[in-house]
Short mmCIF file of C-alpha atoms in Angstrom, two decimals:
data_model
loop_
_atom_site.label_atom_id
_atom_site.label_comp_id
_atom_site.label_asym_id
_atom_site.label_seq_id
_atom_site.Cartn_x
_atom_site.Cartn_y
_atom_site.Cartn_z
CA MET A 240 65.22 -73.50 -15.28
CA LYS A 241 67.16 -70.24 -15.52
CA VAL A 242 70.93 -70.71 -15.24
CA ILE A 243 73.78 -68.19 -15.31
CA ILE A 244 77.17 -69.58 -16.33
CA CYS A 245 80.11 -67.35 -15.46
CA GLY A 246 83.06 -68.13 -17.68
CA ALA A 247 82.80 -68.88 -21.40
CA GLY A 248 85.95 -70.98 -21.77
CA GLN A 249 85.85 -74.64 -22.77
CA VAL A 250 84.30 -75.75 -19.48
CA GLY A 251 81.65 -73.02 -19.43
CA TRP A 252 80.84 -73.54 -23.11
CA GLN A 253 80.36 -77.29 -22.71
CA ILE A 254 78.08 -76.84 -19.68
CA ALA A 255 76.08 -74.21 -21.57
CA ARG A 256 75.74 -76.59 -24.51
CA HIS A 257 74.38 -79.37 -22.33
CA LEU A 258 71.94 -77.21 -20.38
CA SER A 259 70.69 -75.17 -23.34
CA SER A 260 70.04 -78.35 -25.33
CA GLU A 261 67.61 -79.34 -22.57
CA LYS A 262 65.63 -76.15 -23.15
CA ASN A 263 66.91 -74.36 -20.07
CA ASP A 264 67.19 -70.57 -20.12
CA VAL A 265 70.98 -70.11 -20.11
CA THR A 266 72.97 -66.86 -19.94
CA VAL A 267 76.75 -66.85 -20.32
CA VAL A 268 78.87 -64.13 -18.70
CA ASP A 269 82.55 -63.49 -19.46
CA ASN A 270 85.01 -60.59 -19.54
CA ASN A 271 86.06 -61.68 -23.03
CA ALA A 272 83.47 -60.43 -25.52
CA GLU A 273 84.82 -62.81 -28.21
CA LEU A 274 84.15 -65.85 -26.03
CA VAL A 275 80.65 -64.58 -25.27
CA ALA A 276 80.03 -64.08 -29.00
CA ARG A 277 81.23 -67.62 -29.73
CA ALA A 278 78.75 -69.00 -27.20
CA THR A 279 75.79 -66.96 -28.46
CA ASP A 280 76.63 -67.71 -32.10
CA THR A 281 76.89 -71.48 -31.65
CA LEU A 282 74.41 -72.17 -28.84
CA ASP A 283 70.87 -71.21 -27.93
CA VAL A 284 72.02 -68.98 -25.06
CA SER A 285 72.12 -65.30 -24.12
CA GLY A 286 75.42 -63.56 -23.45
CA ILE A 287 76.71 -60.68 -21.35
CA ALA A 288 80.24 -59.26 -21.59
CA GLY A 289 81.52 -58.10 -18.21
CA ASN A 290 82.98 -59.09 -14.86
CA ALA A 291 80.87 -61.92 -13.44
CA SER A 292 81.24 -60.73 -9.83
CA TYR A 293 79.81 -57.25 -10.49
CA PRO A 294 76.19 -56.90 -9.29
CA ASP A 295 75.20 -54.74 -12.26
CA VAL A 296 76.55 -57.36 -14.69
CA LEU A 297 74.62 -60.13 -12.90
CA THR A 298 71.52 -57.94 -12.94
CA ARG A 299 71.78 -57.68 -16.74
CA ALA A 300 72.26 -61.45 -16.86
CA GLY A 301 68.91 -61.93 -15.12
CA ALA A 302 70.17 -62.87 -11.65
CA ARG A 303 67.02 -61.64 -9.90
CA ASP A 304 65.02 -64.64 -11.10
CA ALA A 305 67.84 -67.15 -11.70
CA ASP A 306 67.59 -70.66 -10.24
CA MET A 307 71.31 -71.49 -10.38
CA ILE A 308 74.67 -69.86 -10.97
CA ILE A 309 77.80 -71.74 -12.03
CA ALA A 310 81.03 -69.79 -11.47
CA ALA A 311 83.67 -71.31 -13.73
CA THR A 312 85.93 -68.38 -14.60
CA PHE A 313 89.71 -68.74 -14.50
CA SER A 314 89.92 -66.86 -11.18
CA ASP A 315 89.10 -68.61 -7.89
CA GLU A 316 88.52 -65.26 -6.22
CA VAL A 317 86.09 -64.06 -8.90
CA ASN A 318 84.20 -67.36 -8.60
CA MET A 319 83.95 -67.03 -4.82
CA VAL A 320 82.84 -63.40 -4.87
CA THR A 321 80.34 -64.20 -7.64
CA CYS A 322 78.68 -66.81 -5.42
CA GLN A 323 78.65 -64.39 -2.48
CA VAL A 324 76.98 -61.67 -4.55
CA ALA A 325 74.56 -64.21 -6.02
CA HIS A 326 73.52 -65.20 -2.49
CA SER A 327 73.56 -61.87 -0.67
CA VAL A 328 72.10 -59.63 -3.38
CA PHE A 329 70.03 -61.91 -5.58
CA LYS A 330 69.16 -64.89 -3.33
CA ILE A 331 69.99 -67.38 -6.11
CA PRO A 332 69.11 -70.82 -4.62
CA ARG A 333 71.99 -72.94 -5.96
CA LYS A 334 75.60 -71.85 -6.39
CA ILE A 335 78.46 -73.92 -7.84
CA ALA A 336 82.06 -72.71 -7.97
CA ARG A 337 85.18 -74.07 -9.62
CA LEU A 338 88.16 -73.57 -7.30
CA ARG A 339 91.70 -74.57 -8.20
CA SER A 340 93.90 -73.31 -5.34
CA GLN A 341 94.57 -76.13 -2.91
CA SER A 342 94.58 -73.69 0.01
CA TYR A 343 90.87 -73.03 -0.57
CA LEU A 344 90.22 -76.77 -0.69
CA ASP A 345 91.93 -77.82 2.54
CA ALA A 346 89.49 -79.81 4.69
CA ILE A 347 90.26 -77.74 7.77
CA TYR A 348 88.74 -74.71 6.04
CA SER A 349 85.58 -76.48 4.87
CA ASP A 350 83.42 -74.31 7.17
CA LEU A 351 84.32 -71.38 4.90
CA TYR A 352 81.64 -72.43 2.40
CA GLN A 353 78.68 -72.47 4.77
CA ARG A 354 75.82 -70.04 4.17
CA ASP A 355 76.92 -67.75 7.01
CA HIS A 356 80.33 -67.30 5.41
CA LEU A 357 80.89 -67.98 1.69
CA PRO A 358 77.61 -69.52 0.52
CA ILE A 359 78.80 -72.04 -2.10
CA ASP A 360 76.67 -75.17 -2.37
CA VAL A 361 79.12 -77.22 -4.44
CA VAL A 362 82.87 -76.72 -4.83
CA ILE A 363 84.47 -78.34 -7.88
CA SER A 364 88.23 -78.85 -7.95
CA PRO A 365 89.53 -79.71 -11.45
CA GLU A 366 92.80 -80.96 -10.02
CA ARG A 367 91.10 -83.34 -7.61
CA GLU A 368 88.72 -84.56 -10.31
CA VAL A 369 91.67 -85.25 -12.61
CA ALA A 370 93.53 -86.98 -9.78
CA GLU A 371 90.50 -89.24 -9.22
CA GLN A 372 90.46 -90.07 -12.93
CA ALA A 373 94.19 -90.86 -12.86
CA LEU A 374 93.70 -93.18 -9.89
CA ARG A 375 90.86 -94.98 -11.67
CA GLN A 376 93.13 -95.40 -14.67
CA LEU A 377 95.88 -96.88 -12.49
CA ALA A 378 93.37 -99.29 -10.97
CA SER A 379 92.44 -100.49 -14.47
CA PRO A 380 95.75 -100.58 -16.37
CA SER A 381 94.40 -102.55 -19.34
CA THR A 382 91.94 -99.81 -20.31
CA PHE A 383 92.52 -96.51 -22.08
CA ASP A 384 89.39 -94.91 -20.61
CA THR A 385 87.25 -95.59 -17.54
CA GLU A 386 84.30 -93.82 -15.95
CA PRO A 387 81.92 -95.05 -13.23
CA PHE A 388 78.13 -94.85 -13.56
CA MET A 389 75.11 -95.83 -11.47
CA ASN A 390 76.87 -94.85 -8.23
CA GLY A 391 79.77 -97.18 -9.03
CA ASP A 392 77.69 -100.25 -9.91
CA ALA A 393 78.50 -99.91 -13.63
CA GLU A 394 81.62 -98.88 -15.50
CA LEU A 395 82.35 -97.55 -18.96
CA ILE A 396 85.73 -98.88 -20.11
CA GLY A 397 87.75 -98.40 -23.27
CA LEU A 398 89.87 -101.29 -24.62
CA ALA A 399 92.35 -101.44 -27.49
CA LEU A 400 92.03 -104.85 -29.18
CA GLU A 401 95.15 -106.74 -30.21
CA GLU A 402 95.81 -109.81 -32.36
CA SER A 403 95.87 -111.95 -29.21
CA CYS A 404 92.20 -111.21 -28.47
CA ALA A 405 90.33 -114.52 -28.72
CA VAL A 406 86.98 -113.07 -29.77
CA LEU A 407 88.08 -111.23 -32.91
CA ASN A 408 86.03 -111.73 -36.10
CA THR A 409 83.02 -112.87 -34.07
CA PRO A 410 79.62 -111.15 -34.51
CA LEU A 411 78.55 -109.30 -31.36
CA LYS A 412 75.28 -111.25 -31.30
CA GLN A 413 77.26 -114.48 -31.10
CA LEU A 414 79.41 -113.05 -28.30
CA SER A 415 76.25 -112.30 -26.32
CA GLU A 416 75.16 -115.90 -26.76
CA LEU A 417 78.57 -117.33 -25.82
CA PHE A 418 78.78 -115.22 -22.65
CA SER A 419 75.11 -115.03 -21.75
CA THR A 420 75.74 -114.32 -18.07
CA LEU A 421 78.24 -111.51 -18.72
CA ARG A 422 76.66 -108.16 -17.88
CA ALA A 423 78.54 -106.18 -20.51
CA THR A 424 77.64 -104.48 -23.79
CA VAL A 425 79.89 -103.18 -26.56
CA VAL A 426 78.50 -99.68 -27.11
CA GLY A 427 81.12 -98.05 -29.33
CA ILE A 428 83.88 -98.98 -31.80
CA ARG A 429 86.59 -96.66 -33.09
CA ARG A 430 88.00 -98.09 -36.31
CA LYS A 431 90.62 -96.26 -38.36
CA GLY A 432 89.88 -93.09 -36.42
CA VAL A 433 86.11 -93.21 -36.95
CA LEU A 434 83.81 -93.74 -33.95
CA MET A 435 80.59 -95.70 -34.56
CA VAL A 436 77.83 -97.44 -32.66
CA PRO A 437 77.80 -101.17 -33.56
CA ASN A 438 74.87 -103.41 -34.39
CA SER A 439 74.52 -107.10 -33.51
CA SER A 440 76.07 -108.32 -36.79
CA ASP A 441 79.25 -106.24 -36.50
CA GLU A 442 82.54 -108.00 -35.76
CA LEU A 443 85.58 -106.82 -33.84
CA TYR A 444 89.02 -106.57 -35.44
CA ALA A 445 92.57 -106.14 -34.23
CA GLY A 446 93.37 -102.44 -33.92
CA ASP A 447 89.82 -101.51 -32.91
CA GLN A 448 89.29 -99.36 -29.86
CA ILE A 449 86.05 -100.40 -28.21
CA TYR A 450 83.91 -98.97 -25.44
CA LEU A 451 82.04 -101.34 -23.14
CA CYS A 452 79.46 -100.75 -20.46
CA THR A 453 79.86 -103.42 -17.80
CA HIS A 454 78.69 -104.29 -14.32
CA THR A 455 81.56 -103.47 -11.98
CA ASP A 456 81.56 -107.02 -10.59
CA ASP A 457 82.00 -108.42 -14.12
CA MET A 458 84.85 -106.12 -15.09
CA ALA A 459 87.68 -108.61 -14.42
CA ARG A 460 85.95 -111.31 -16.45
CA CYS A 461 85.26 -108.82 -19.22
CA LEU A 462 88.94 -107.89 -19.43
CA GLU A 463 89.91 -111.56 -19.57
CA ILE A 464 87.49 -112.28 -22.45
CA PHE A 465 88.98 -109.46 -24.49
CA GLY A 466 92.54 -110.59 -23.87
CA LYS A 467 93.49 -108.14 -21.13
CA THR A 468 95.17 -108.87 -17.83
CA SER A 469 94.68 -107.19 -14.47
CA SER A 470 98.05 -106.43 -12.93
CA LYS A 471 98.86 -104.58 -9.72
CA GLN A 472 100.56 -101.21 -9.98
CA GLU A 473 103.13 -101.40 -7.19
CA ARG A 474 105.70 -98.91 -8.56
CA VAL A 475 104.44 -95.62 -9.99
CA LEU A 476 106.36 -92.65 -11.39
CA ILE A 477 104.62 -89.26 -11.53
CA ILE A 478 106.08 -86.66 -13.90
CA GLY A 479 104.88 -83.27 -12.72
CA GLY A 480 104.67 -82.08 -9.12
CA GLY A 481 101.92 -79.49 -9.49
CA ASN A 482 98.48 -79.70 -7.93
CA VAL A 483 97.44 -82.76 -9.95
CA GLY A 484 100.66 -84.67 -9.31
CA LEU A 485 100.53 -83.81 -5.61
CA SER A 486 96.91 -84.92 -5.33
CA VAL A 487 97.69 -88.27 -6.98
CA ALA A 488 100.77 -88.80 -4.79
CA HIS A 489 98.83 -88.01 -1.61
CA ARG A 490 96.10 -90.48 -2.54
CA LEU A 491 98.62 -93.19 -3.42
CA GLU A 492 100.37 -92.68 -0.09
CA GLN A 493 97.03 -93.06 1.69
CA SER A 494 96.20 -96.25 -0.21
CA THR A 495 96.03 -99.47 1.76
CA ALA A 496 98.07 -101.15 -0.96
CA LYS A 497 101.82 -100.77 -0.66
CA ILE A 498 102.59 -98.58 -3.67
CA HIS A 499 106.09 -97.15 -4.13
CA VAL A 500 105.82 -93.67 -5.65
CA LYS A 501 108.49 -91.50 -7.23
CA MET A 502 108.02 -88.02 -8.69
CA ILE A 503 110.00 -85.89 -11.13
CA GLU A 504 109.44 -82.11 -11.11
CA ALA A 505 111.35 -79.57 -13.23
CA ASN A 506 110.68 -76.52 -11.05
CA ARG A 507 112.91 -76.52 -7.98
CA ALA A 508 110.43 -74.65 -5.75
CA CYS A 509 107.63 -77.06 -6.69
CA ALA A 510 109.92 -80.05 -6.14
CA GLU A 511 110.89 -78.78 -2.69
CA ARG A 512 107.23 -78.18 -1.80
CA ALA A 513 106.32 -81.70 -2.92
CA ALA A 514 109.19 -83.19 -0.93
CA ASP A 515 108.03 -81.31 2.18
CA GLU A 516 104.36 -82.30 1.82
CA LEU A 517 104.82 -85.96 0.86
CA GLU A 518 105.96 -88.55 3.37
CA ARG A 519 106.88 -91.69 1.41
CA THR A 520 107.28 -90.35 -2.12
CA ILE A 521 110.79 -89.91 -3.52
CA VAL A 522 110.92 -86.52 -5.29
CA LEU A 523 113.56 -85.92 -7.97
CA HIS A 524 114.30 -82.45 -9.35
CA GLY A 525 114.82 -82.37 -13.11
CA ASP A 526 113.38 -82.75 -16.59
CA GLY A 527 110.96 -85.65 -17.05
CA LEU A 528 112.31 -86.07 -20.59
CA ASP A 529 115.90 -86.57 -19.38
CA MET A 530 116.85 -90.20 -20.09
CA GLU A 531 119.51 -90.27 -17.36
CA LEU A 532 117.00 -89.02 -14.79
CA LEU A 533 114.43 -91.58 -15.94
CA GLU A 534 117.06 -94.28 -15.55
CA GLU A 535 117.84 -92.96 -12.06
CA ALA A 536 114.11 -93.28 -11.31
CA ASN A 537 114.40 -96.93 -12.44
CA ILE A 538 111.85 -96.47 -15.20
CA ALA A 539 112.43 -99.96 -16.66
CA ASN A 540 111.16 -101.52 -13.43
CA THR A 541 108.27 -99.07 -12.95
CA ASP A 542 104.74 -100.42 -13.43
CA ALA A 543 103.15 -97.15 -14.59
CA VAL A 544 104.07 -93.56 -15.38
CA LEU A 545 101.66 -90.62 -15.06
CA ALA A 546 102.71 -87.54 -17.04
CA VAL A 547 100.69 -84.70 -15.48
CA THR A 548 102.64 -81.47 -16.05
CA ASP A 549 100.83 -78.36 -17.28
CA ASP A 550 102.17 -78.81 -20.81
CA ASP A 551 100.47 -81.28 -23.18
CA LYS A 552 103.47 -81.83 -25.43
CA THR A 553 105.77 -82.50 -22.47
CA ASN A 554 103.27 -85.03 -21.13
CA LEU A 555 102.96 -86.86 -24.45
CA LEU A 556 106.71 -86.99 -25.07
CA ALA A 557 107.52 -87.97 -21.47
CA ALA A 558 104.96 -90.78 -21.58
CA ALA A 559 106.27 -91.99 -24.94
CA ARG A 560 109.87 -91.93 -23.72
CA ALA A 561 108.97 -93.85 -20.56
CA LYS A 562 107.30 -96.53 -22.69
CA SER A 563 110.32 -96.75 -24.99
CA MET A 564 112.53 -97.30 -21.94
CA GLY A 565 110.55 -100.28 -20.70
CA CYS A 566 107.65 -98.94 -18.61
CA PRO A 567 104.61 -101.12 -19.45
CA MET A 568 101.94 -98.44 -18.85
CA ALA A 569 101.89 -94.71 -19.61
CA VAL A 570 99.07 -92.24 -18.96
CA SER A 571 99.23 -88.66 -20.21
CA LEU A 572 97.30 -85.55 -19.17
CA VAL A 573 96.10 -83.84 -22.36
CA ASN A 574 94.10 -80.59 -22.33
CA ASP A 575 93.78 -80.44 -26.12
CA PRO A 576 91.58 -83.43 -27.11
CA THR A 577 92.73 -83.23 -30.74
CA LEU A 578 96.13 -84.46 -29.56
CA SER A 579 94.55 -87.72 -28.42
CA ASN A 580 95.04 -89.01 -31.99
CA LEU A 581 98.76 -89.20 -31.18
CA MET A 582 98.13 -91.71 -28.40
CA LYS A 583 98.41 -94.80 -30.61
CA PRO A 584 101.42 -93.68 -32.71
CA LEU A 585 103.27 -92.74 -29.51
CA ASN A 586 102.29 -96.03 -27.83
CA ILE A 587 100.59 -94.26 -24.92
CA ASP A 588 98.02 -96.35 -23.10
CA ALA A 589 95.56 -93.70 -21.92
CA PHE A 590 95.01 -89.98 -21.67
CA ILE A 591 93.03 -87.79 -19.28
CA ASN A 592 91.21 -84.66 -20.44
CA PRO A 593 90.80 -82.22 -17.51
CA ARG A 594 88.09 -80.20 -19.26
CA ALA A 595 85.88 -83.22 -19.95
CA THR A 596 86.43 -84.47 -16.40
CA THR A 597 85.48 -81.10 -14.89
CA VAL A 598 82.40 -80.74 -17.09
CA SER A 599 81.24 -84.24 -16.16
CA SER A 600 81.71 -83.44 -12.46
CA ILE A 601 79.75 -80.19 -12.62
CA LEU A 602 76.90 -81.79 -14.56
CA ARG A 603 76.80 -84.64 -12.04
CA HIS A 604 76.14 -82.12 -9.26
CA ILE A 605 73.32 -80.24 -10.98
CA ARG A 606 71.29 -83.14 -12.37
CA HIS A 607 68.17 -83.93 -10.38
CA GLY A 608 65.79 -85.40 -12.90
CA ARG A 609 66.03 -87.61 -15.93
CA VAL A 610 69.70 -86.87 -16.67
CA ARG A 611 71.97 -87.83 -13.78
CA ALA A 612 75.41 -87.73 -15.41
CA VAL A 613 77.10 -87.01 -18.73
CA TYR A 614 80.54 -88.17 -19.87
CA SER A 615 82.17 -86.84 -23.01
CA ILE A 616 84.03 -89.22 -25.37
CA GLY A 617 87.00 -88.04 -27.44
CA ASP A 618 86.79 -84.54 -28.87
CA ALA A 619 83.07 -84.27 -28.04
CA GLU A 620 82.44 -87.05 -30.61
CA ALA A 621 80.02 -88.91 -28.37
CA GLU A 622 78.42 -88.77 -24.96
CA VAL A 623 77.53 -91.35 -22.36
CA ILE A 624 74.34 -90.29 -20.60
CA GLU A 625 72.98 -91.74 -17.38
CA ALA A 626 69.26 -91.02 -17.11
CA GLN A 627 66.30 -91.96 -14.97
CA ILE A 628 63.02 -92.94 -16.58
CA LEU A 629 60.08 -90.81 -15.48
CA SER A 630 56.44 -91.69 -16.02
CA SER A 631 56.04 -88.99 -18.67
CA SER A 632 58.96 -90.25 -20.76
CA PRO A 633 57.83 -91.59 -24.17
CA ILE A 634 59.88 -94.77 -23.67
CA ALA A 635 58.42 -95.68 -20.27
CA GLY A 636 56.56 -99.00 -20.34
CA ARG A 637 58.02 -100.15 -23.67
CA GLU A 638 60.40 -102.99 -24.52
CA ILE A 639 63.80 -101.97 -25.86
CA ARG A 640 63.14 -103.65 -29.23
CA ASP A 641 60.05 -101.46 -29.72
CA ILE A 642 61.81 -98.15 -29.04
CA GLU A 643 62.90 -96.17 -32.11
CA TRP A 644 66.47 -95.51 -31.05
CA PRO A 645 68.57 -93.19 -33.24
CA GLU A 646 71.08 -95.05 -35.40
CA GLY A 647 73.96 -93.58 -33.41
CA ALA A 648 72.67 -94.49 -29.95
CA ILE A 649 72.61 -97.66 -27.88
CA ILE A 650 71.61 -98.53 -24.34
CA GLY A 651 74.53 -100.06 -22.45
CA ALA A 652 73.07 -100.91 -19.05
CA ILE A 653 69.81 -100.69 -17.15
CA LYS A 654 69.33 -100.62 -13.40
CA LYS A 655 66.08 -101.86 -11.87
CA GLY A 656 65.97 -101.27 -8.14
CA ASP A 657 69.41 -102.36 -6.96
CA LYS A 658 70.13 -104.75 -9.87
CA VAL A 659 72.21 -103.78 -12.92
CA LEU A 660 71.22 -105.77 -16.01
CA ARG A 661 72.56 -106.19 -19.51
CA PRO A 662 69.76 -104.85 -21.72
CA VAL A 663 68.27 -107.16 -24.38
CA GLY A 664 65.46 -106.64 -26.85
CA GLY A 665 62.80 -107.96 -24.49
CA THR A 666 63.87 -105.83 -21.52
CA LYS A 667 61.04 -103.52 -20.52
CA VAL A 668 61.95 -99.93 -19.65
CA GLU A 669 59.86 -98.84 -16.67
CA GLU A 670 59.37 -95.74 -14.57
CA GLY A 671 62.18 -95.40 -12.03
CA ASP A 672 64.69 -97.42 -14.06
CA ILE A 673 68.13 -95.92 -14.58
CA VAL A 674 69.75 -96.38 -17.99
CA VAL A 675 73.19 -95.67 -19.44
CA ILE A 676 73.12 -94.66 -23.09
CA PHE A 677 76.06 -94.25 -25.48
CA THR A 678 75.24 -91.79 -28.25
CA LEU A 679 77.15 -90.07 -31.03
CA ALA A 680 77.10 -86.28 -30.72
CA SER A 681 74.88 -85.89 -33.79
CA ASP A 682 72.15 -87.98 -32.15
CA VAL A 683 72.18 -86.32 -28.72
CA PRO A 684 69.10 -84.15 -29.49
CA GLU A 685 67.11 -87.21 -30.57
CA VAL A 686 68.14 -89.12 -27.44
CA GLU A 687 67.10 -86.15 -25.32
CA ARG A 688 63.71 -86.17 -27.07
CA LEU A 689 63.19 -89.73 -25.84
CA PHE A 690 63.55 -88.45 -22.28
CA GLN A 691 61.34 -85.39 -22.62
CA VAL A 692 59.07 -84.72 -19.67
CA ASN A 693 56.15 -82.38 -19.19
CA ILE A 694 57.20 -80.99 -15.83
CA ASP A 695 60.20 -79.05 -14.56
CA PHE A 696 62.48 -81.90 -13.50
CA PHE A 697 65.07 -79.89 -11.59
#
């Protein structure tokens, strides 16, 4: 498949990496020649320096025979015009655009993106995607990471193990025997900063951060086994009244649960806008790091704080201060994934990476064959891949124990028909099955080899 990716920033680069690794013909377009050079130097892609919305630039990028264009530049308007040119001039079949301005995303203007107007097949809103991730995190306060798979039937969750965990120092094989009906698999362990894929003889220790793939219906039981409690978030404080904060507040106001929401915003104009748009949220104007203002917001009696300003350091410090003042749960928005190492020292429960969330969303919309979704772990240290087994896959018809999995990969769940199962050695992988695989970044190519097909799967 021939794909043109407009925008060579972190989002565009990650998408190009995924698609080029699957042997697609990928061309990256960006105004910044240095970003284009970075992509062509590190990935198996072509690159064009120029404005993505210019027809002559798209012509040089091969738009006349392209199958898809992904417009992910920093400008909404450039992304929209790029899709229009791609449709009107080049008849590119599939067009995806990243749009950030909330005005473009208002439901009352949804007709704008029909083929007779602005022909965009899929609109991705980073702010809305991040808001969805924040809401999932609030719904699962005991986890530091959470991502749905298999259309919501399975969940990847991250748990930090404490001394109170009753199953410490127990081999994973023994845990599987003790909880034989639990549809959950430990797929990753981060110990002393190093992420690894465990084997059946490995034990869990206090201080470990583990990733589990679990059936959604078994999630509560899974949390209980690992010493976590499920508590309701009835009082939430949002620090940051920008697009992300507003999206979260709107969704919380629409929730059937009675959630009391307060918001702190430093910019007066933004605070006034939030106060006008929100109905039940109390909006305070001021610095989210101000202890007196946090006390005024009754932080000690707040169930969770979401720090979602546009500054990573402010988010980390605000979340840490809220925790130090008695708030039991703090979630921070962090654009720079290298800062996630500060989460534990600062006693922050979870962080959200907008880039990884946006990339996962875009990939989810363009997968039509063996790979249905991809979720990035940490600073691109590992990936969770949801894939469908096709008849031409080399693992179709084989039992899991007989498949030569890479050392850094493990299958976390398998869906047969409408049933999600915990995979064991004797489970047979068959055509049509859907699997969730956790793999370290170094083993991604080998995992992809296991899903190779002989036909164009898009």
